[in-house]
């Protein structure tokens, strides 16, 4: 199917896949928290959301790399070992093809990002319910108001946050309302 694609076609396909993964994972995350994400996003936000998720935390980056490595090793080493043991060489040839490897890696991408966002959103939802968020950012509004909040997320136009002892996510336009976003230093 993808055998005769040139570089431009591969990049276009990768772009579409990234947008789909970004829209699905972010929509799930914010949907669980009660926000219709597509009302607050642009195509650029959806495109960079998988990269933003990976680079936001070293643990997430390590998990993504390990899952991709596991899929690669599973297809290239573990499955051939099983097929050699059971003497099914015909099936082994189809597994060793690059198409199977690409499909497995694509499947891993399509599963890992929405799965991580589901887990994160369920955790955040419980913290919202129990009011267990600690402020990690200070928002300085153009009106002069200062607010200490827990920042849940941000895209090019909006910031998503929760105020301490609040159970609802708040969405505020960054350009129209906010003058400055400061990170509150962690206390040791």
mmCIF file of C-alpha atoms in Angstrom:
data_model
loop_
_atom_site.group_PDB
_atom_site.id
_atom_site.type_symbol
_atom_site.label_atom_id
_atom_site.label_comp_id
_atom_site.label_asym_id
_atom_site.label_seq_id
_atom_site.Cartn_x
_atom_site.Cartn_y
_atom_site.Cartn_z
ATOM 1 C CA UNK A 1 0.000 0.000 0.000
ATOM 2 C CA UNK A 2 2.720 2.520 0.994
ATOM 3 C CA UNK A 3 5.440 0.911 -1.092
ATOM 4 C CA UNK A 4 5.746 3.547 -3.831
ATOM 5 C CA UNK A 5 5.420 6.725 -1.774
ATOM 6 C CA UNK A 6 7.964 9.491 -2.206
ATOM 7 C CA UNK A 7 9.269 11.640 0.641
ATOM 8 C CA UNK A 8 6.650 14.378 0.162
ATOM 9 C CA UNK A 9 3.812 11.857 0.324
ATOM 10 C CA UNK A 10 5.287 10.231 3.440
ATOM 11 C CA UNK A 11 5.620 13.626 5.163
ATOM 12 C CA UNK A 12 2.047 14.540 4.219
ATOM 13 C CA UNK A 13 0.790 11.242 5.587
ATOM 14 C CA UNK A 14 2.818 11.711 8.777
ATOM 15 C CA UNK A 15 1.345 15.210 9.153
ATOM 16 C CA UNK A 16 -2.216 13.873 8.863
ATOM 17 C CA UNK A 17 -1.466 11.104 11.349
ATOM 18 C CA UNK A 18 -0.020 13.606 13.851
ATOM 19 C CA UNK A 19 -3.056 15.862 13.523
ATOM 20 C CA UNK A 20 -5.439 12.939 14.069
ATOM 21 C CA UNK A 21 -3.471 11.668 17.069
ATOM 22 C CA UNK A 22 -3.294 15.191 18.519
ATOM 23 C CA UNK A 23 -6.997 15.913 18.075
ATOM 24 C CA UNK A 24 -8.051 12.552 19.500
ATOM 25 C CA UNK A 25 -5.756 12.626 22.524
ATOM 26 C CA UNK A 26 -6.415 16.273 23.441
ATOM 27 C CA UNK A 27 -10.176 15.953 22.881
ATOM 28 C CA UNK A 28 -10.278 12.951 25.189
ATOM 29 C CA UNK A 29 -8.172 14.668 27.850
ATOM 30 C CA UNK A 30 -10.124 17.910 27.977
ATOM 31 C CA UNK A 31 -13.459 16.163 27.340
ATOM 32 C CA UNK A 32 -13.086 14.147 30.536
ATOM 33 C CA UNK A 33 -12.386 17.427 32.348
ATOM 34 C CA UNK A 34 -15.558 18.984 30.918
ATOM 35 C CA UNK A 35 -14.105 21.198 28.175
ATOM 36 C CA UNK A 36 -14.913 20.869 24.470
ATOM 37 C CA UNK A 37 -11.318 21.174 23.260
ATOM 38 C CA UNK A 38 -12.078 21.667 19.568
ATOM 39 C CA UNK A 39 -13.699 25.018 20.393
ATOM 40 C CA UNK A 40 -10.357 26.253 21.764
ATOM 41 C CA UNK A 41 -7.825 24.821 19.334
ATOM 42 C CA UNK A 42 -6.185 25.388 15.981
ATOM 43 C CA UNK A 43 -4.662 22.853 13.609
ATOM 44 C CA UNK A 44 -1.180 23.849 14.809
ATOM 45 C CA UNK A 45 -2.135 23.050 18.408
ATOM 46 C CA UNK A 46 -3.342 19.603 17.361
ATOM 47 C CA UNK A 47 -0.176 19.010 15.336
ATOM 48 C CA UNK A 48 2.263 19.853 18.118
ATOM 49 C CA UNK A 49 0.305 18.292 20.997
ATOM 50 C CA UNK A 50 2.017 14.851 20.738
ATOM 51 C CA UNK A 51 5.430 16.566 20.799
ATOM 52 C CA UNK A 52 4.318 18.812 23.634
ATOM 53 C CA UNK A 53 3.150 15.795 25.620
ATOM 54 C CA UNK A 54 6.424 13.920 25.072
ATOM 55 C CA UNK A 55 8.638 16.850 26.025
ATOM 56 C CA UNK A 56 6.571 18.008 29.006
ATOM 57 C CA UNK A 57 7.948 15.367 31.354
ATOM 58 C CA UNK A 58 11.061 13.189 31.236
ATOM 59 C CA UNK A 59 9.082 10.184 32.517
ATOM 60 C CA UNK A 60 6.617 10.476 29.625
ATOM 61 C CA UNK A 61 9.492 10.705 27.138
ATOM 62 C CA UNK A 62 11.104 7.573 28.602
ATOM 63 C CA UNK A 63 7.794 5.676 28.505
ATOM 64 C CA UNK A 64 7.185 6.594 24.854
ATOM 65 C CA UNK A 65 10.718 5.592 23.852
ATOM 66 C CA UNK A 66 10.453 2.303 25.767
ATOM 67 C CA UNK A 67 7.091 1.438 24.191
ATOM 68 C CA UNK A 68 8.424 2.143 20.696
ATOM 69 C CA UNK A 69 11.544 0.116 21.449
ATOM 70 C CA UNK A 70 9.397 -2.721 22.794
ATOM 71 C CA UNK A 71 7.276 -2.767 19.625
ATOM 72 C CA UNK A 72 10.378 -2.775 17.458
ATOM 73 C CA UNK A 73 12.009 -5.596 19.422
ATOM 74 C CA UNK A 74 8.741 -7.504 19.543
ATOM 75 C CA UNK A 75 8.388 -7.454 15.764
ATOM 76 C CA UNK A 76 12.072 -7.945 14.932
ATOM 77 C CA UNK A 77 13.216 -10.415 17.607
ATOM 78 C CA UNK A 78 10.514 -11.923 19.783
ATOM 79 C CA UNK A 79 8.006 -12.920 17.079
ATOM 80 C CA UNK A 80 10.661 -14.516 14.837
ATOM 81 C CA UNK A 81 11.901 -16.489 17.838
ATOM 82 C CA UNK A 82 8.365 -17.776 18.504
ATOM 83 C CA UNK A 83 7.778 -18.640 14.853
ATOM 84 C CA UNK A 84 11.097 -20.478 14.602
ATOM 85 C CA UNK A 85 10.177 -22.499 17.664
ATOM 86 C CA UNK A 86 6.816 -23.444 16.145
ATOM 87 C CA UNK A 87 8.369 -23.861 12.654
ATOM 88 C CA UNK A 88 6.039 -21.440 10.853
ATOM 89 C CA UNK A 89 8.481 -19.902 8.381
ATOM 90 C CA UNK A 90 5.865 -18.615 5.919
ATOM 91 C CA UNK A 91 4.305 -16.360 8.570
ATOM 92 C CA UNK A 92 7.757 -15.287 9.731
ATOM 93 C CA UNK A 93 8.552 -13.786 6.319
ATOM 94 C CA UNK A 94 5.457 -11.592 6.400
ATOM 95 C CA UNK A 95 6.270 -10.404 9.924
ATOM 96 C CA UNK A 96 9.815 -9.447 8.992
ATOM 97 C CA UNK A 97 8.618 -7.155 6.204
ATOM 98 C CA UNK A 98 8.979 -3.430 6.784
ATOM 99 C CA UNK A 99 5.260 -2.921 6.207
ATOM 100 C CA UNK A 100 4.484 -4.919 9.333
ATOM 101 C CA UNK A 101 7.015 -2.973 11.360
ATOM 102 C CA UNK A 102 5.653 0.383 10.169
ATOM 103 C CA UNK A 103 2.110 -0.719 10.876
ATOM 104 C CA UNK A 104 3.078 -1.831 14.397
ATOM 105 C CA UNK A 105 4.807 1.476 15.122
ATOM 106 C CA UNK A 106 1.837 3.420 13.743
ATOM 107 C CA UNK A 107 -0.503 1.344 15.885
ATOM 108 C CA UNK A 108 1.688 2.035 18.914
ATOM 109 C CA UNK A 109 1.462 5.783 18.252
ATOM 110 C CA UNK A 110 -2.291 5.633 17.767
ATOM 111 C CA UNK A 111 -2.689 3.785 21.060
ATOM 112 C CA UNK A 112 -0.065 5.362 23.305
ATOM 113 C CA UNK A 113 -1.039 9.047 23.109
ATOM 114 C CA UNK A 114 -4.799 8.673 23.675
ATOM 115 C CA UNK A 115 -4.089 6.088 26.394
ATOM 116 C CA UNK A 116 -1.701 8.413 28.219
ATOM 117 C CA UNK A 117 -4.157 11.291 27.959
ATOM 118 C CA UNK A 118 -7.003 9.101 29.277
ATOM 119 C CA UNK A 119 -4.892 8.150 32.279
ATOM 120 C CA UNK A 120 -3.862 11.747 32.898
ATOM 121 C CA UNK A 121 -7.413 13.061 32.568
ATOM 122 C CA UNK A 122 -8.849 10.477 34.968
ATOM 123 C CA UNK A 123 -6.142 11.389 37.490
ATOM 124 C CA UNK A 124 -6.801 15.123 37.052
ATOM 125 C CA UNK A 125 -10.562 14.581 37.304
ATOM 126 C CA UNK A 126 -10.110 12.822 40.652
ATOM 127 C CA UNK A 127 -7.815 15.586 41.896
ATOM 128 C CA UNK A 128 -10.404 18.168 40.816
ATOM 129 C CA UNK A 129 -13.119 16.294 42.674
ATOM 130 C CA UNK A 130 -10.979 16.008 45.823
ATOM 131 C CA UNK A 131 -9.598 19.579 45.458
ATOM 132 C CA UNK A 132 -6.018 18.290 45.663
ATOM 133 C CA UNK A 133 -4.344 20.589 43.167
ATOM 134 C CA UNK A 134 -1.450 22.733 44.335
ATOM 135 C CA UNK A 135 -0.779 26.029 42.626
ATOM 136 C CA UNK A 136 2.193 25.925 40.268
ATOM 137 C CA UNK A 137 1.760 29.134 38.239
ATOM 138 C CA UNK A 138 0.915 32.773 38.820
ATOM 139 C CA UNK A 139 -1.204 34.506 36.189
ATOM 140 C CA UNK A 140 -0.895 38.272 35.928
ATOM 141 C CA UNK A 141 -3.860 39.700 34.041
ATOM 142 C CA UNK A 142 -3.802 42.913 32.011
ATOM 143 C CA UNK A 143 -6.269 44.378 34.517
ATOM 144 C CA UNK A 144 -3.626 43.972 37.248
ATOM 145 C CA UNK A 145 -5.317 41.022 38.949
ATOM 146 C CA UNK A 146 -2.914 38.292 40.106
ATOM 147 C CA UNK A 147 -4.083 34.697 40.419
ATOM 148 C CA UNK A 148 -2.220 31.629 41.715
ATOM 149 C CA UNK A 149 -3.407 28.566 39.790
ATOM 150 C CA UNK A 150 -2.610 24.989 38.813
ATOM 151 C CA UNK A 151 -1.952 25.116 35.060
ATOM 152 C CA UNK A 152 -3.518 22.095 33.348
ATOM 153 C CA UNK A 153 -2.543 23.005 29.811
ATOM 154 C CA UNK A 154 -2.019 25.740 27.285
ATOM 155 C CA UNK A 155 -2.200 26.137 23.549
ATOM 156 C CA UNK A 156 -1.469 29.093 21.295
ATOM 157 C CA UNK A 157 -4.601 31.007 22.277
ATOM 158 C CA UNK A 158 -5.873 29.705 25.626
ATOM 159 C CA UNK A 159 -4.655 28.631 29.040
ATOM 160 C CA UNK A 160 -6.500 25.908 30.959
ATOM 161 C CA UNK A 161 -6.188 26.126 34.731
ATOM 162 C CA UNK A 162 -7.772 25.362 38.081
ATOM 163 C CA UNK A 163 -7.789 27.660 41.067
ATOM 164 C CA UNK A 164 -6.968 26.112 44.423
ATOM 165 C CA UNK A 165 -10.077 24.667 46.140
ATOM 166 C CA UNK A 166 -12.061 24.850 42.886
ATOM 167 C CA UNK A 167 -13.648 21.875 41.132
ATOM 168 C CA UNK A 168 -14.013 23.385 37.656
ATOM 169 C CA UNK A 169 -11.480 23.909 34.900
ATOM 170 C CA UNK A 170 -11.219 27.529 33.721
ATOM 171 C CA UNK A 171 -10.274 28.537 30.177
ATOM 172 C CA UNK A 172 -8.900 32.041 29.585
ATOM 173 C CA UNK A 173 -7.668 33.657 26.349
ATOM 174 C CA UNK A 174 -3.946 34.297 26.632
ATOM 175 C CA UNK A 175 -3.639 37.225 24.210
ATOM 176 C CA UNK A 176 -6.687 39.208 25.336
ATOM 177 C CA UNK A 177 -6.458 38.800 29.081
ATOM 178 C CA UNK A 178 -3.105 37.609 30.370
ATOM 179 C CA UNK A 179 -0.048 39.805 30.642
ATOM 180 C CA UNK A 180 2.324 37.295 32.247
ATOM 181 C CA UNK A 181 2.496 33.625 33.253
ATOM 182 C CA UNK A 182 5.033 32.839 35.988
ATOM 183 C CA UNK A 183 6.029 29.453 37.319
ATOM 184 C CA UNK A 184 5.892 29.213 41.115
ATOM 185 C CA UNK A 185 9.163 27.682 42.398
ATOM 186 C CA UNK A 186 8.739 24.327 44.145
ATOM 187 C CA UNK A 187 9.420 24.297 47.851
ATOM 188 C CA UNK A 188 11.969 21.660 48.869
#
